[in-house]
Short mmCIF file of C-alpha atoms and ligand atoms in Angstrom, two decimals:
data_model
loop_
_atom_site.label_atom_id
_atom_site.label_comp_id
_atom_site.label_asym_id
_atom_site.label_seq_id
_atom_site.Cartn_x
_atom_site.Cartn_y
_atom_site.Cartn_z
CA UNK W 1 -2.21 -20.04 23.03
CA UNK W 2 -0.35 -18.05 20.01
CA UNK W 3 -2.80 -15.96 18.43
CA UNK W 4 -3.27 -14.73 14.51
CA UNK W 5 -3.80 -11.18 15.17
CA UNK W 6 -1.62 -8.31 14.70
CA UNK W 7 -4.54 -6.24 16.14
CA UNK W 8 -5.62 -8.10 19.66
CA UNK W 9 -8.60 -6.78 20.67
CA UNK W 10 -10.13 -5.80 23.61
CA UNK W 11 -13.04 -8.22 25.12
CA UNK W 12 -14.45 -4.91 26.81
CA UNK W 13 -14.58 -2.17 23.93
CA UNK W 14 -14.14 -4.56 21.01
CA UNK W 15 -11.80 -2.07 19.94
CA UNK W 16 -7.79 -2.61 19.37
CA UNK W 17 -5.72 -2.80 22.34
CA UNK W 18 -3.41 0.11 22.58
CA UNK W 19 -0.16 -1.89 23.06
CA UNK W 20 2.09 1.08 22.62
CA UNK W 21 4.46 0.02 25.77
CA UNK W 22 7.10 -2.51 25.21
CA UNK W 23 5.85 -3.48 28.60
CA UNK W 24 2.15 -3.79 27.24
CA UNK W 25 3.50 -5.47 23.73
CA UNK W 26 5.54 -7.77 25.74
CA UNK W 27 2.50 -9.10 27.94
CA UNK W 28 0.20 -9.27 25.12
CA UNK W 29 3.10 -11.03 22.62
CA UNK W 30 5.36 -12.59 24.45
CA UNK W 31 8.95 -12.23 23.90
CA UNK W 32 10.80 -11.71 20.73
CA UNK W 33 13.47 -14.82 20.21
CA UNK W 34 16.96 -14.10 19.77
CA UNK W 35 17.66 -13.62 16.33
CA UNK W 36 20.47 -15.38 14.69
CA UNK W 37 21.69 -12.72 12.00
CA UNK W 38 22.90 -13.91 8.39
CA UNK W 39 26.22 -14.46 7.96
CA UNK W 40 28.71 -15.22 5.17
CA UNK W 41 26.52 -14.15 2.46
CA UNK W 42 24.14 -16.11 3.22
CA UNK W 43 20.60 -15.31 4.61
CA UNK W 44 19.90 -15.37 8.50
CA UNK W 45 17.95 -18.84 9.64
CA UNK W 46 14.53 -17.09 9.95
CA UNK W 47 14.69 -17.02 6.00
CA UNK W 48 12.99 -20.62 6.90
CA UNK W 49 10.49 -19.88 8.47
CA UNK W 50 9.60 -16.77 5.80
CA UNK W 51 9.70 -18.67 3.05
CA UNK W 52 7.25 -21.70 4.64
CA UNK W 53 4.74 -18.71 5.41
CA UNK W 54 4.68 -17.82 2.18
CA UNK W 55 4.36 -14.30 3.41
CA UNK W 56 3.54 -11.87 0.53
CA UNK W 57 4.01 -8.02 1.32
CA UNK W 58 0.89 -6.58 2.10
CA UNK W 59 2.12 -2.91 0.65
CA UNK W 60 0.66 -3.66 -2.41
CA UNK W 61 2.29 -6.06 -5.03
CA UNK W 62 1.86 -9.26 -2.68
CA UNK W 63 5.47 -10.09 -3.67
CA UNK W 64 6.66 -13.10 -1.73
CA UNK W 65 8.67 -11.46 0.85
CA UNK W 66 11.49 -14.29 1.41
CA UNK W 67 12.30 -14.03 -2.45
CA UNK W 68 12.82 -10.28 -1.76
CA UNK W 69 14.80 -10.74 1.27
CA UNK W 70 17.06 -13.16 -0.84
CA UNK W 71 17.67 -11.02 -3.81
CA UNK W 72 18.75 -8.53 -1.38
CA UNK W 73 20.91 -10.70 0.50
CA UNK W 74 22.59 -11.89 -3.10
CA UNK W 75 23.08 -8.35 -4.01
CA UNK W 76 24.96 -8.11 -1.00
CA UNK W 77 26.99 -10.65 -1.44
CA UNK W 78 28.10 -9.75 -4.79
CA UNK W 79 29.03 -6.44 -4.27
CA UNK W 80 31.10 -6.96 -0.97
CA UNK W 81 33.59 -8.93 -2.65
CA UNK W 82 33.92 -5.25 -4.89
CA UNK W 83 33.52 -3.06 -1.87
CA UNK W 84 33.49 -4.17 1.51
CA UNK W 85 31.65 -2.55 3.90
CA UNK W 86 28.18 -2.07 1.33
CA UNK W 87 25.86 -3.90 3.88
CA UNK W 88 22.03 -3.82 3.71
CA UNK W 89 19.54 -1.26 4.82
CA UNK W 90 16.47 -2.09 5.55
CA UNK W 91 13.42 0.53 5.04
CA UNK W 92 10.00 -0.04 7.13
CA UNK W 93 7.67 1.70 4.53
CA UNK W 94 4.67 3.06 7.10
CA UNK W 95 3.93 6.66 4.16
CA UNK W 96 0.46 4.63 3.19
CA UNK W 97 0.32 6.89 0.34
CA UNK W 98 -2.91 5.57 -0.97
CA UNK W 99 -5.85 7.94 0.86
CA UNK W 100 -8.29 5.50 1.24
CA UNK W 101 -5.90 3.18 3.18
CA UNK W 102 -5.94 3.48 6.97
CA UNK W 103 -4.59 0.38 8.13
CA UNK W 104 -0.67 1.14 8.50
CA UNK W 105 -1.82 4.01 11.15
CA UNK W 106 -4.00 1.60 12.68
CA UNK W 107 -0.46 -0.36 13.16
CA UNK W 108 1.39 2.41 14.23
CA UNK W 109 -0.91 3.74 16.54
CA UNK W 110 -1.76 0.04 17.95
CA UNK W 111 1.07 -1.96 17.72
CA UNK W 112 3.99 -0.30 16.74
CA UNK W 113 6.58 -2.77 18.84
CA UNK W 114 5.52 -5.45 16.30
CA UNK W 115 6.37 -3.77 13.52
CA UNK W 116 9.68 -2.60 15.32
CA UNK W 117 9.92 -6.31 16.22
CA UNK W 118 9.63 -6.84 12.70
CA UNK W 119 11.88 -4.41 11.32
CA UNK W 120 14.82 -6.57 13.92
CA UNK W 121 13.73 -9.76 12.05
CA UNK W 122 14.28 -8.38 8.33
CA UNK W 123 17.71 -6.73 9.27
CA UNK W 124 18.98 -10.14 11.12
CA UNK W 125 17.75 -12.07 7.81
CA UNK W 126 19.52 -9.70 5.23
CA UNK W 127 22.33 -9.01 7.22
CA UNK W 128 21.73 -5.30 7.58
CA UNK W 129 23.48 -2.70 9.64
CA UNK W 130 20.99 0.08 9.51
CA UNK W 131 16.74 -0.09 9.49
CA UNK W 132 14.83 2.96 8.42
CA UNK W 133 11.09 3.59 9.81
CA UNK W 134 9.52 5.81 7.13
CA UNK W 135 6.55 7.86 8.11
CA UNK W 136 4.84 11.06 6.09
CA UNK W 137 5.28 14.21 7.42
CA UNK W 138 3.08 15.07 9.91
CA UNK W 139 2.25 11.84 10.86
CA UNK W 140 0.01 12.30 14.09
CA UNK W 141 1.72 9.16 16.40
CA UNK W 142 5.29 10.39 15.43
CA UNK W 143 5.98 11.11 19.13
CA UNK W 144 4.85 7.54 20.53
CA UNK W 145 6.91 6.21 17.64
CA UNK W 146 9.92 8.23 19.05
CA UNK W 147 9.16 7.39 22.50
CA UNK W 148 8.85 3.72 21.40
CA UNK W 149 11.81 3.16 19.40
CA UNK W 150 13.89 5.08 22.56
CA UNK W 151 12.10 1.97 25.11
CA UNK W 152 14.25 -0.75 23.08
CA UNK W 153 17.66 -0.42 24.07
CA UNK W 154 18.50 -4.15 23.58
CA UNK W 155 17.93 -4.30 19.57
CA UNK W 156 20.64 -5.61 17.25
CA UNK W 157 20.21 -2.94 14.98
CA UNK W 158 19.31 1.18 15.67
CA UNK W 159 15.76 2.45 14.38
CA UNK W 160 15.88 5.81 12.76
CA UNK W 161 12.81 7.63 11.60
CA UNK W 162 12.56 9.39 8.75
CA UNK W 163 9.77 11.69 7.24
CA UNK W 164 9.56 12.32 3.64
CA UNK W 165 6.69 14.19 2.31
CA UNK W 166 2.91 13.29 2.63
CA UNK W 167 3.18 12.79 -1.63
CA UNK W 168 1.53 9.80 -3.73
CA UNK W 169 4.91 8.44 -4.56
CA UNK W 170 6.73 9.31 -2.70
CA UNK W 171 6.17 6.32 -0.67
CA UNK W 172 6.92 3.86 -3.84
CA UNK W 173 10.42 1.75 -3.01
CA UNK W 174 12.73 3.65 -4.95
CA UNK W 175 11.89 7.13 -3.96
CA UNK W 176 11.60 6.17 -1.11
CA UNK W 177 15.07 4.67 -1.10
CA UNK W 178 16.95 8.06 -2.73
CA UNK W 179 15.10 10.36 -0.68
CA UNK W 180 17.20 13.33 0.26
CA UNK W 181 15.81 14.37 3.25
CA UNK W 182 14.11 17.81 1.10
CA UNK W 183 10.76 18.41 0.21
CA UNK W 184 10.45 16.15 -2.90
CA UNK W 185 10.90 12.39 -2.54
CA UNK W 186 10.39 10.87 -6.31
CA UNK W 187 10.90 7.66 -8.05
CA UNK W 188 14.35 6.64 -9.21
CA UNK W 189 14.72 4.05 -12.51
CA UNK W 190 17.81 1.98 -13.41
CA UNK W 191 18.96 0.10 -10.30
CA UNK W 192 16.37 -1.64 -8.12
CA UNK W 193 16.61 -0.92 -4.17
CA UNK W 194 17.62 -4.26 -3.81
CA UNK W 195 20.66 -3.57 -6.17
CA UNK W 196 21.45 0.08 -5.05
CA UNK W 197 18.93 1.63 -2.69
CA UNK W 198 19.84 3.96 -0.10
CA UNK W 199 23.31 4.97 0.05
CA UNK W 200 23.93 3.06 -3.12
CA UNK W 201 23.93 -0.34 -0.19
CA UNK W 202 21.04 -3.38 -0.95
CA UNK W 203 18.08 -2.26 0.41
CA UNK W 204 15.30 -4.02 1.35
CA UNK W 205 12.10 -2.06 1.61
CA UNK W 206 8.78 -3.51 3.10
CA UNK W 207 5.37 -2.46 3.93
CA UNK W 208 4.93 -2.12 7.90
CA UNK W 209 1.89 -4.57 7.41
CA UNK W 210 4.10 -7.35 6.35
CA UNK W 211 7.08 -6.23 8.86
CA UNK W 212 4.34 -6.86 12.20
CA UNK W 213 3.63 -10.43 10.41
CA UNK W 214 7.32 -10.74 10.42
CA UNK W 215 7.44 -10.08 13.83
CA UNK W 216 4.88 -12.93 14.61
CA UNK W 217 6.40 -15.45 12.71
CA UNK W 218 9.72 -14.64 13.88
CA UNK W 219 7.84 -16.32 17.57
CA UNK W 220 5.88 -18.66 16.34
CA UNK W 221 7.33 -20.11 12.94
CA UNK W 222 6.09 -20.41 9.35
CA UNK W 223 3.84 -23.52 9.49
CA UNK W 224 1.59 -21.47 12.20
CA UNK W 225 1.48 -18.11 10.18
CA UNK W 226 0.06 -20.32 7.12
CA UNK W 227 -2.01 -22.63 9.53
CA UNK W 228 -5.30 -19.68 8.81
CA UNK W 229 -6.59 -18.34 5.43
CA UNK W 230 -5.74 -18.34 1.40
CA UNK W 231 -3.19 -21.16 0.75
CA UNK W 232 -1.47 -19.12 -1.96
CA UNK W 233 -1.28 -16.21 0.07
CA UNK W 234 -2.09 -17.05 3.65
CA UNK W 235 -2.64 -15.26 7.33
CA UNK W 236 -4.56 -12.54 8.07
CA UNK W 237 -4.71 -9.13 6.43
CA UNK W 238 -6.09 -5.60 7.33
CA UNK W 239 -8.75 -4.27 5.09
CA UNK W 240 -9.38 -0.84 5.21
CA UNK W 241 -13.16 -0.87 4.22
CA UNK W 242 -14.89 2.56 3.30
CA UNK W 243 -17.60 3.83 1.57
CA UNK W 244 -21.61 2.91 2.26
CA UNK W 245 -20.63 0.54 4.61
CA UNK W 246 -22.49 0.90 8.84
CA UNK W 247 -19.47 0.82 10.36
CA UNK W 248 -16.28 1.70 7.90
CA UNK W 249 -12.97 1.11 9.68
CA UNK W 250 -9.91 -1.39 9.73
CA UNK W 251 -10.66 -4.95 10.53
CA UNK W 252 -8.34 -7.88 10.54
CA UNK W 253 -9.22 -10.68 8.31
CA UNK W 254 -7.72 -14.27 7.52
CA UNK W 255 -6.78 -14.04 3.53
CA UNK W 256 -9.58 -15.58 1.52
CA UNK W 257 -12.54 -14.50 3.50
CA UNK W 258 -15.41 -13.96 1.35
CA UNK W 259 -15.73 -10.42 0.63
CA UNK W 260 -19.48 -10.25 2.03
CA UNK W 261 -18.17 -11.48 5.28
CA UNK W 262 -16.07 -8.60 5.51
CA UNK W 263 -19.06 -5.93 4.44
CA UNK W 264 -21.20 -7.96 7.23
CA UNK W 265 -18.17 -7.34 10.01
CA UNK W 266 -18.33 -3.59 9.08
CA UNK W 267 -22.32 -3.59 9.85
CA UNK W 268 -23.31 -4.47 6.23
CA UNK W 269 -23.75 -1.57 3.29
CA UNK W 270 -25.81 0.75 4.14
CA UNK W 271 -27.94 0.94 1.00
CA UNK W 272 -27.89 0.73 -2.76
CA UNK W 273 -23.69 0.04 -4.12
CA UNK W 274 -22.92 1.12 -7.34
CA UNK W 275 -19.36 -1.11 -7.06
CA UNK W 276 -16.63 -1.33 -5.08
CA UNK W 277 -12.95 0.10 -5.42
CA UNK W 278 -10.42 -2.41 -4.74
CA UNK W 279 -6.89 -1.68 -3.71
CA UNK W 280 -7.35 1.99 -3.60
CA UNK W 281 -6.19 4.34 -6.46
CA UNK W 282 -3.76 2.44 -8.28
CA UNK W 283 -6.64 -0.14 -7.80
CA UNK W 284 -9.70 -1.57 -10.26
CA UNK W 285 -13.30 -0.58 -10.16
CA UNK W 286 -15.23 -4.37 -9.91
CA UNK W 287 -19.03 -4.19 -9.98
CA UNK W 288 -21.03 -5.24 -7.25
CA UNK W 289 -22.35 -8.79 -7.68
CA UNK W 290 -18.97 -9.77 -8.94
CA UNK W 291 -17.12 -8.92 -5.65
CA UNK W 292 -19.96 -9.83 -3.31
CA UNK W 293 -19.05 -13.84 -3.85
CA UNK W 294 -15.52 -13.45 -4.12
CA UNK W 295 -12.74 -14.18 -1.37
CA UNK W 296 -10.55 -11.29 -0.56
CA UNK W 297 -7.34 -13.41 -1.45
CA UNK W 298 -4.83 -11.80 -4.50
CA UNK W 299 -6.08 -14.70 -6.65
CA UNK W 300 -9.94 -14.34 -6.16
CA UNK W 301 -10.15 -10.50 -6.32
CA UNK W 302 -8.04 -10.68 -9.82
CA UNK W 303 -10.39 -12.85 -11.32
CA UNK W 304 -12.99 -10.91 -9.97
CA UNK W 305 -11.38 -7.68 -11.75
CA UNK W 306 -10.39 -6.32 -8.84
CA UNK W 307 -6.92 -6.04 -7.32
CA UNK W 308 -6.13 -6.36 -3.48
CA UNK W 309 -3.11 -3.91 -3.22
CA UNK W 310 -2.89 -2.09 -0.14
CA UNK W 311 -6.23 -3.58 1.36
CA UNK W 312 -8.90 -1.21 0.42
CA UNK W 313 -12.49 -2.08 -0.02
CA UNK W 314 -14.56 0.73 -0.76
CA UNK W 315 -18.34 0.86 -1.62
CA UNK W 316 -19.16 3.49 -3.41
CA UNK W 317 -23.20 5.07 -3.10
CA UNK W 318 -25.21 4.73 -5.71
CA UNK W 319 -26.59 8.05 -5.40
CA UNK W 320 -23.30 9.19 -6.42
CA UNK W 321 -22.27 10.01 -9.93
CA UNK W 322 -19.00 7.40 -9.93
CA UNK W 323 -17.70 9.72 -12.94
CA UNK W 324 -17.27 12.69 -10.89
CA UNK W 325 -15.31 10.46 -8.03
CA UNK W 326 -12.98 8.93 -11.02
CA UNK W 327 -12.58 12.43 -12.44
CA UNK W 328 -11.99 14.09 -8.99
CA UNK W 329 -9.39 10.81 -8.18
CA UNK W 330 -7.68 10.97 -11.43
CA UNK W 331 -6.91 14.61 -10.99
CA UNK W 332 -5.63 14.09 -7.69
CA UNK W 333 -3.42 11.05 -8.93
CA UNK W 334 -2.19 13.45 -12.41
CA UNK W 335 -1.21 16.11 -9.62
CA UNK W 336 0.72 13.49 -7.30
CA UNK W 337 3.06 12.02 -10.02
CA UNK W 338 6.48 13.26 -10.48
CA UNK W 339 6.45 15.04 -13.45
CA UNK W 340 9.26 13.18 -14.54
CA UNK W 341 8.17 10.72 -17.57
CA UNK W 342 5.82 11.10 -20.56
CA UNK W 343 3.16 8.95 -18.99
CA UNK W 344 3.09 11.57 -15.94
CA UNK W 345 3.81 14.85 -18.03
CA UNK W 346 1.48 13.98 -20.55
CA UNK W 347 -0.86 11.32 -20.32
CA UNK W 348 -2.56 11.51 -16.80
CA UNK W 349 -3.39 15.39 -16.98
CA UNK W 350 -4.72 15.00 -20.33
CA UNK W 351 -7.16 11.80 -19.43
CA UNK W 352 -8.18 13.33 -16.19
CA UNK W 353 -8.93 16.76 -18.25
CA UNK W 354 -10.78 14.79 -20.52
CA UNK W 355 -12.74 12.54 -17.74
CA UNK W 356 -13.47 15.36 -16.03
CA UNK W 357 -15.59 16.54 -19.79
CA UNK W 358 -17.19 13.20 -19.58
CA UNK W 359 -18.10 13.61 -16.16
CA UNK W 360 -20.04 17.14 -16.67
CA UNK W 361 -21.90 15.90 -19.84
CA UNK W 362 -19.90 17.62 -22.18
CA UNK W 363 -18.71 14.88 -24.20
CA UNK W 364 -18.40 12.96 -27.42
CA UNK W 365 -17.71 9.26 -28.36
CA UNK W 366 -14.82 10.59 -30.05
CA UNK W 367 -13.62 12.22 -27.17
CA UNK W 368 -14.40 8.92 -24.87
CA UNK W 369 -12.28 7.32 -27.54
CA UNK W 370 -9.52 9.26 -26.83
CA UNK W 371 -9.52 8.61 -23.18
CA UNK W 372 -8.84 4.93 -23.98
CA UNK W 373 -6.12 5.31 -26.58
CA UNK W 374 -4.19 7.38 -23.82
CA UNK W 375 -4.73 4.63 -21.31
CA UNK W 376 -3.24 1.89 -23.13
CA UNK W 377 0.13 4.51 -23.97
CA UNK W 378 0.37 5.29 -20.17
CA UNK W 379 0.96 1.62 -18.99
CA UNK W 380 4.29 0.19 -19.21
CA UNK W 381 5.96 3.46 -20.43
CA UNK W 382 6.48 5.17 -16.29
CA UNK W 383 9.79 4.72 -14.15
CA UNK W 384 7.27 3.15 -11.95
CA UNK W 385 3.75 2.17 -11.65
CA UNK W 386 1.86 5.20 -10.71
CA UNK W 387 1.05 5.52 -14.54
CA UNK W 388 -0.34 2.14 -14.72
CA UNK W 389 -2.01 1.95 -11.70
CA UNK W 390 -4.04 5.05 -12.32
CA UNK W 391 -4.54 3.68 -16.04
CA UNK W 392 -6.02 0.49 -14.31
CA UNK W 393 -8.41 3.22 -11.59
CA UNK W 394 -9.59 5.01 -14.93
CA UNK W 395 -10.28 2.08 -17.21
CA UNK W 396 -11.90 -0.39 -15.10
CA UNK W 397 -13.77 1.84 -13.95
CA UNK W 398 -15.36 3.19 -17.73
CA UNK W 399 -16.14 -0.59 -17.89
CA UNK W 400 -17.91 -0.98 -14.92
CA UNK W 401 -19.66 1.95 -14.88
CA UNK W 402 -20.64 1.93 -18.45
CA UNK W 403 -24.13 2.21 -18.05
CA UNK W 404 -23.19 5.69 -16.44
CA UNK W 405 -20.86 6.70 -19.20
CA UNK W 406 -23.85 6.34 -21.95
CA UNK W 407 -25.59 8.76 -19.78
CA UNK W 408 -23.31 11.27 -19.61
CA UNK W 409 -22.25 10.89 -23.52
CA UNK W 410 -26.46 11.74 -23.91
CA UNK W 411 -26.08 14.50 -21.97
CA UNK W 412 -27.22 13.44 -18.49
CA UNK W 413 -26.33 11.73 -15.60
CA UNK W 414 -28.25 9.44 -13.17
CA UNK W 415 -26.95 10.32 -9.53
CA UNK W 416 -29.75 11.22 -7.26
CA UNK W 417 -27.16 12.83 -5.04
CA UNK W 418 -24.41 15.51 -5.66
CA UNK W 419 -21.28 15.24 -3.49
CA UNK W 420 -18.00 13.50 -2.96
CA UNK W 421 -17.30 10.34 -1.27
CA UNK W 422 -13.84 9.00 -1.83
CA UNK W 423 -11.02 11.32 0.27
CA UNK W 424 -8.62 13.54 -1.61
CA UNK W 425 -5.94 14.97 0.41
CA UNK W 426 -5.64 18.68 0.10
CA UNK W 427 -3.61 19.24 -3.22
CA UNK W 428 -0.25 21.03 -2.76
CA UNK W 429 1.77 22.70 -5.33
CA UNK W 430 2.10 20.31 -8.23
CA UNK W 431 5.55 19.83 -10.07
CA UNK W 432 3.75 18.91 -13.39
CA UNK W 433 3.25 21.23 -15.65
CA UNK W 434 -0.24 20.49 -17.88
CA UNK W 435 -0.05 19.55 -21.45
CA UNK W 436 -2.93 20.20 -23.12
CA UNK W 437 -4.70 17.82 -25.07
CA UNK W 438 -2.25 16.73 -27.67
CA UNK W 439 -0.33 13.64 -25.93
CA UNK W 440 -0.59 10.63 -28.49
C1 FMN I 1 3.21 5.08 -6.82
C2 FMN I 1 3.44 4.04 -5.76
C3 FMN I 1 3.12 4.33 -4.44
C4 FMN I 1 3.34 3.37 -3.43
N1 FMN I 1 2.98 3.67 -2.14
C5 FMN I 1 3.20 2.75 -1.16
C6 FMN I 1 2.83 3.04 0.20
O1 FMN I 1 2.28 4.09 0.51
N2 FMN I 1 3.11 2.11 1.14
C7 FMN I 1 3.71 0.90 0.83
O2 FMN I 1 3.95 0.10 1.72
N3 FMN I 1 4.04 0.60 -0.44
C8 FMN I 1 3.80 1.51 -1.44
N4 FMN I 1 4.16 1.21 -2.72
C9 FMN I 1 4.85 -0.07 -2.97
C10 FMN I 1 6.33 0.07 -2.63
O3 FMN I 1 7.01 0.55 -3.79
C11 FMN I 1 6.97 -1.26 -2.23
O4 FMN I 1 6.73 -2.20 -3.24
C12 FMN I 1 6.42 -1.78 -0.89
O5 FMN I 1 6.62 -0.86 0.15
C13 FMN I 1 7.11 -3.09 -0.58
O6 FMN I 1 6.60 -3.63 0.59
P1 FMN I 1 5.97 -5.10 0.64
O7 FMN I 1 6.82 -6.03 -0.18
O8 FMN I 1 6.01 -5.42 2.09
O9 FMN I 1 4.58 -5.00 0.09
C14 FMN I 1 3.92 2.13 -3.75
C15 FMN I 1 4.24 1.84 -5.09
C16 FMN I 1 3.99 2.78 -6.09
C17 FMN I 1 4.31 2.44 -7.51
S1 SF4 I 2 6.09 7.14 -13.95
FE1 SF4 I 2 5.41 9.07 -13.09
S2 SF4 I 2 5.58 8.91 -10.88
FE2 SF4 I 2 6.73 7.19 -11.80
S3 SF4 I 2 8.84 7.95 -11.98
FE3 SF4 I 2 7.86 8.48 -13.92
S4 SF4 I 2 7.01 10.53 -13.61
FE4 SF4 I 2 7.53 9.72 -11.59
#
């Protein structure tokens, strides 16, 4: 019987299998049809299937992959009749650039013929002649992924892997997509990938979450892959769930499960939850009773005030002062941009200078007041969406946790409990320089 999970698991542990083999994969999956590649500008016949999955990309937009995968395709098509020879790339994004996320090293550690499976399926559909597998520096299964790209001699279409830096965004398409191989990987504005990506060829870049969903329905159709959860958005996703949770870890989840199903397959929380972060850092801040009902579909969480994204549900402790974590995660996220735009240069280090006032008590309304007339000139105004996304962190979070930021505006501060709770990766060498306070 064909099964909905990317991440079989094992009857005896309850754990993932570890199907990195192709032998293993192949046993557990079955085989991986032939795929009939596109052909006269025109997308290969899986497009289909894609489009009656309605697959959306689970790297953090939800953007409904076949529309991508067309665009690309088009792109293609227009410019060959200029140059011939400008045929697609595809990029398998595995950076997971958010730190809270864990799920795309659950995949690569797990499965990583799926998404390898996958990454065949895209390049047949867009017609491309060359597939990227992009992984951070230092990423710990970089050997198996070596060792498992070298097992599949009969692909259409060579696997190369490529490590930019462990950076924010440096995983975001169009850095991504530009990269040079050095030690900064940053966003690029003008051209989409999908017009001029790497190489100045249509590229088509997609989250290794969606690419091992790609490799399922490439066996077993669209109908199937929407047969289980959201109908706007359906199959399963991976939810990386942190926080004051029993057991925090990756689980596998049909779309629209209700959020407190997915706290009660992680063992519950374990005591009092302030809120939860959804999505991760270019996420929103939702307050407790208002996720707990909710279904953990793109729709739901949105009207909930939340965001899916990458898949993150975090609870954060009580007993934790949730200015401090936004302070601490805003610095991080100020320090991660690319220096390149005014939102970046300007805006983020002077909000998370002036968060990290209202976290210690040693703020005004006036100054509070400032922090939201810098939000709203961050969003819209990046090259990409870092600025917005860390706009979204900051202010839904001063909304939810409003009760908190009286507190501190009188001086005090209610956590029972000093200490951090939401992971920052160890800061390197920042290439933006600070502004002060005077960014309008
Ligand atoms: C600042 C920033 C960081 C991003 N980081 C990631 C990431 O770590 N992994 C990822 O898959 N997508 C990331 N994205 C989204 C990618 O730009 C791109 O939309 C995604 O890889 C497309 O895959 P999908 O359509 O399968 O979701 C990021 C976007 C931004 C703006
Ligand atoms: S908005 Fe920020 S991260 Fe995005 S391109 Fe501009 S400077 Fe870089």
């Amino acid at each position: 019987m064909s099964t909905h999970r990317l991440l079989p698991i094992d009857p005896q542990t309850g754990r993932a299998r570890d199907l990195r083999s192709l032998a293993s994969h192949a046993a557990a999956f079955g085989p991986l049809p032939i795929l009939p590649p596109s052909a006269d500008g025109h997308p290969g016949p899986l497009i289909e299937a894609i489009a009656e999955s309605r697959l959306c990309g689970r790297g953090g937009g939800w953007f409904p992959t076949a529309r991508k995968m067309q665009a690309v395709v088009d792109s293609a098509a227009g410019r060959r009749k200029r140059s011939p020879g400008s045929r697609p790339v595809v990029i398998a994004n595995a950076m997971e650039g958010e730190p809270a996320s864990g799920k795309d090293a659950v995949l690569l550690a797990h499965v990583p013929h799926l998404i390898l499976d996958g990454i065949q399926a895209a390049a047949a559909t867009v017609g491309a002649t060359d597939a990227y597998l992009a992984v951070h520096r230092g990423t710990p299964s970089i050997d198996d992924l070596e060792r498992a790209i070298a097992e599949r001699r009969s692909d259409l279409v060579r696997v190369e892997l490529i490590t930019p830096p462990a950076r924010y965004v440096a995983s975001e398409e169009s850095a991504l997509s530009h990269w040079a191989g050095d030690d900064t990987a940053t966003p690029v504005y003008g051209d989409r990938p999908f017009e001029r990506g790497m190489n100045g060829r249509p590229t088509l870049v997609q989250n290794v979450e969606t690419l091992a969903h790609l490799g399922l329905i490439a066996r077993h159709g669209g109908s199937w892959f929407a047969e289980v959860g959201d109908a706007q958005a359906p199959g399963t996703t991976l939810v990386t769930v942190g926080g004051r949770v029993r057991q925090p870890g990756v689980i596998e989840v049909p779309t629209g499960t209700p959020v407190s199903d997915i706290l009660a397959r992680c063992g519950g929380v374990d005591g009092p939850v302030e809120g939860f972060l959804t999505g991760g850092y270019g996420g929103a801040w939702v307050a407790s009773e208002a996720l707990w009902s909710a279904e953990w579909a793109p729709a739901q969480v949105r009207e909930a005030g939340g965001v899916i994204g990458a898949g993150i549900l975090w609870a954060l402790d009580a007993a934790i002062c949730p200015l401090h974590e936004m302070a601490r995660v805003a610095t991080y996220m100020a320090g991660e941009s690319a220096g390149q735009c005014g939102p970046c240069r300007f805006g983020l280090p002077s909000v998370a200078d002036d968060l990290t006032d209202l976290a210690r008590a040693a703020s005004t309304r006036e100054d509070l007041a400032r922090i939201n007339a810098r939000l709203a000139l961050v969003v819209n105004r990046g090259g990409c969406k870092h600025p917005d996304g860390t706009a979204r962190f900051i202010g839904t979070g001063l909304t939810v946790f409003s009760a908190e930021v009286a507190e501190h505006l009188g001086g005090g501060c209610s956590a029972s409990r000093s200490g951090a709770s939401l992971p920052i990766p160890k800061i390197r060498k920042t290439p933006v320089k600070r502004a002060g306070k005077d960014f309008r």
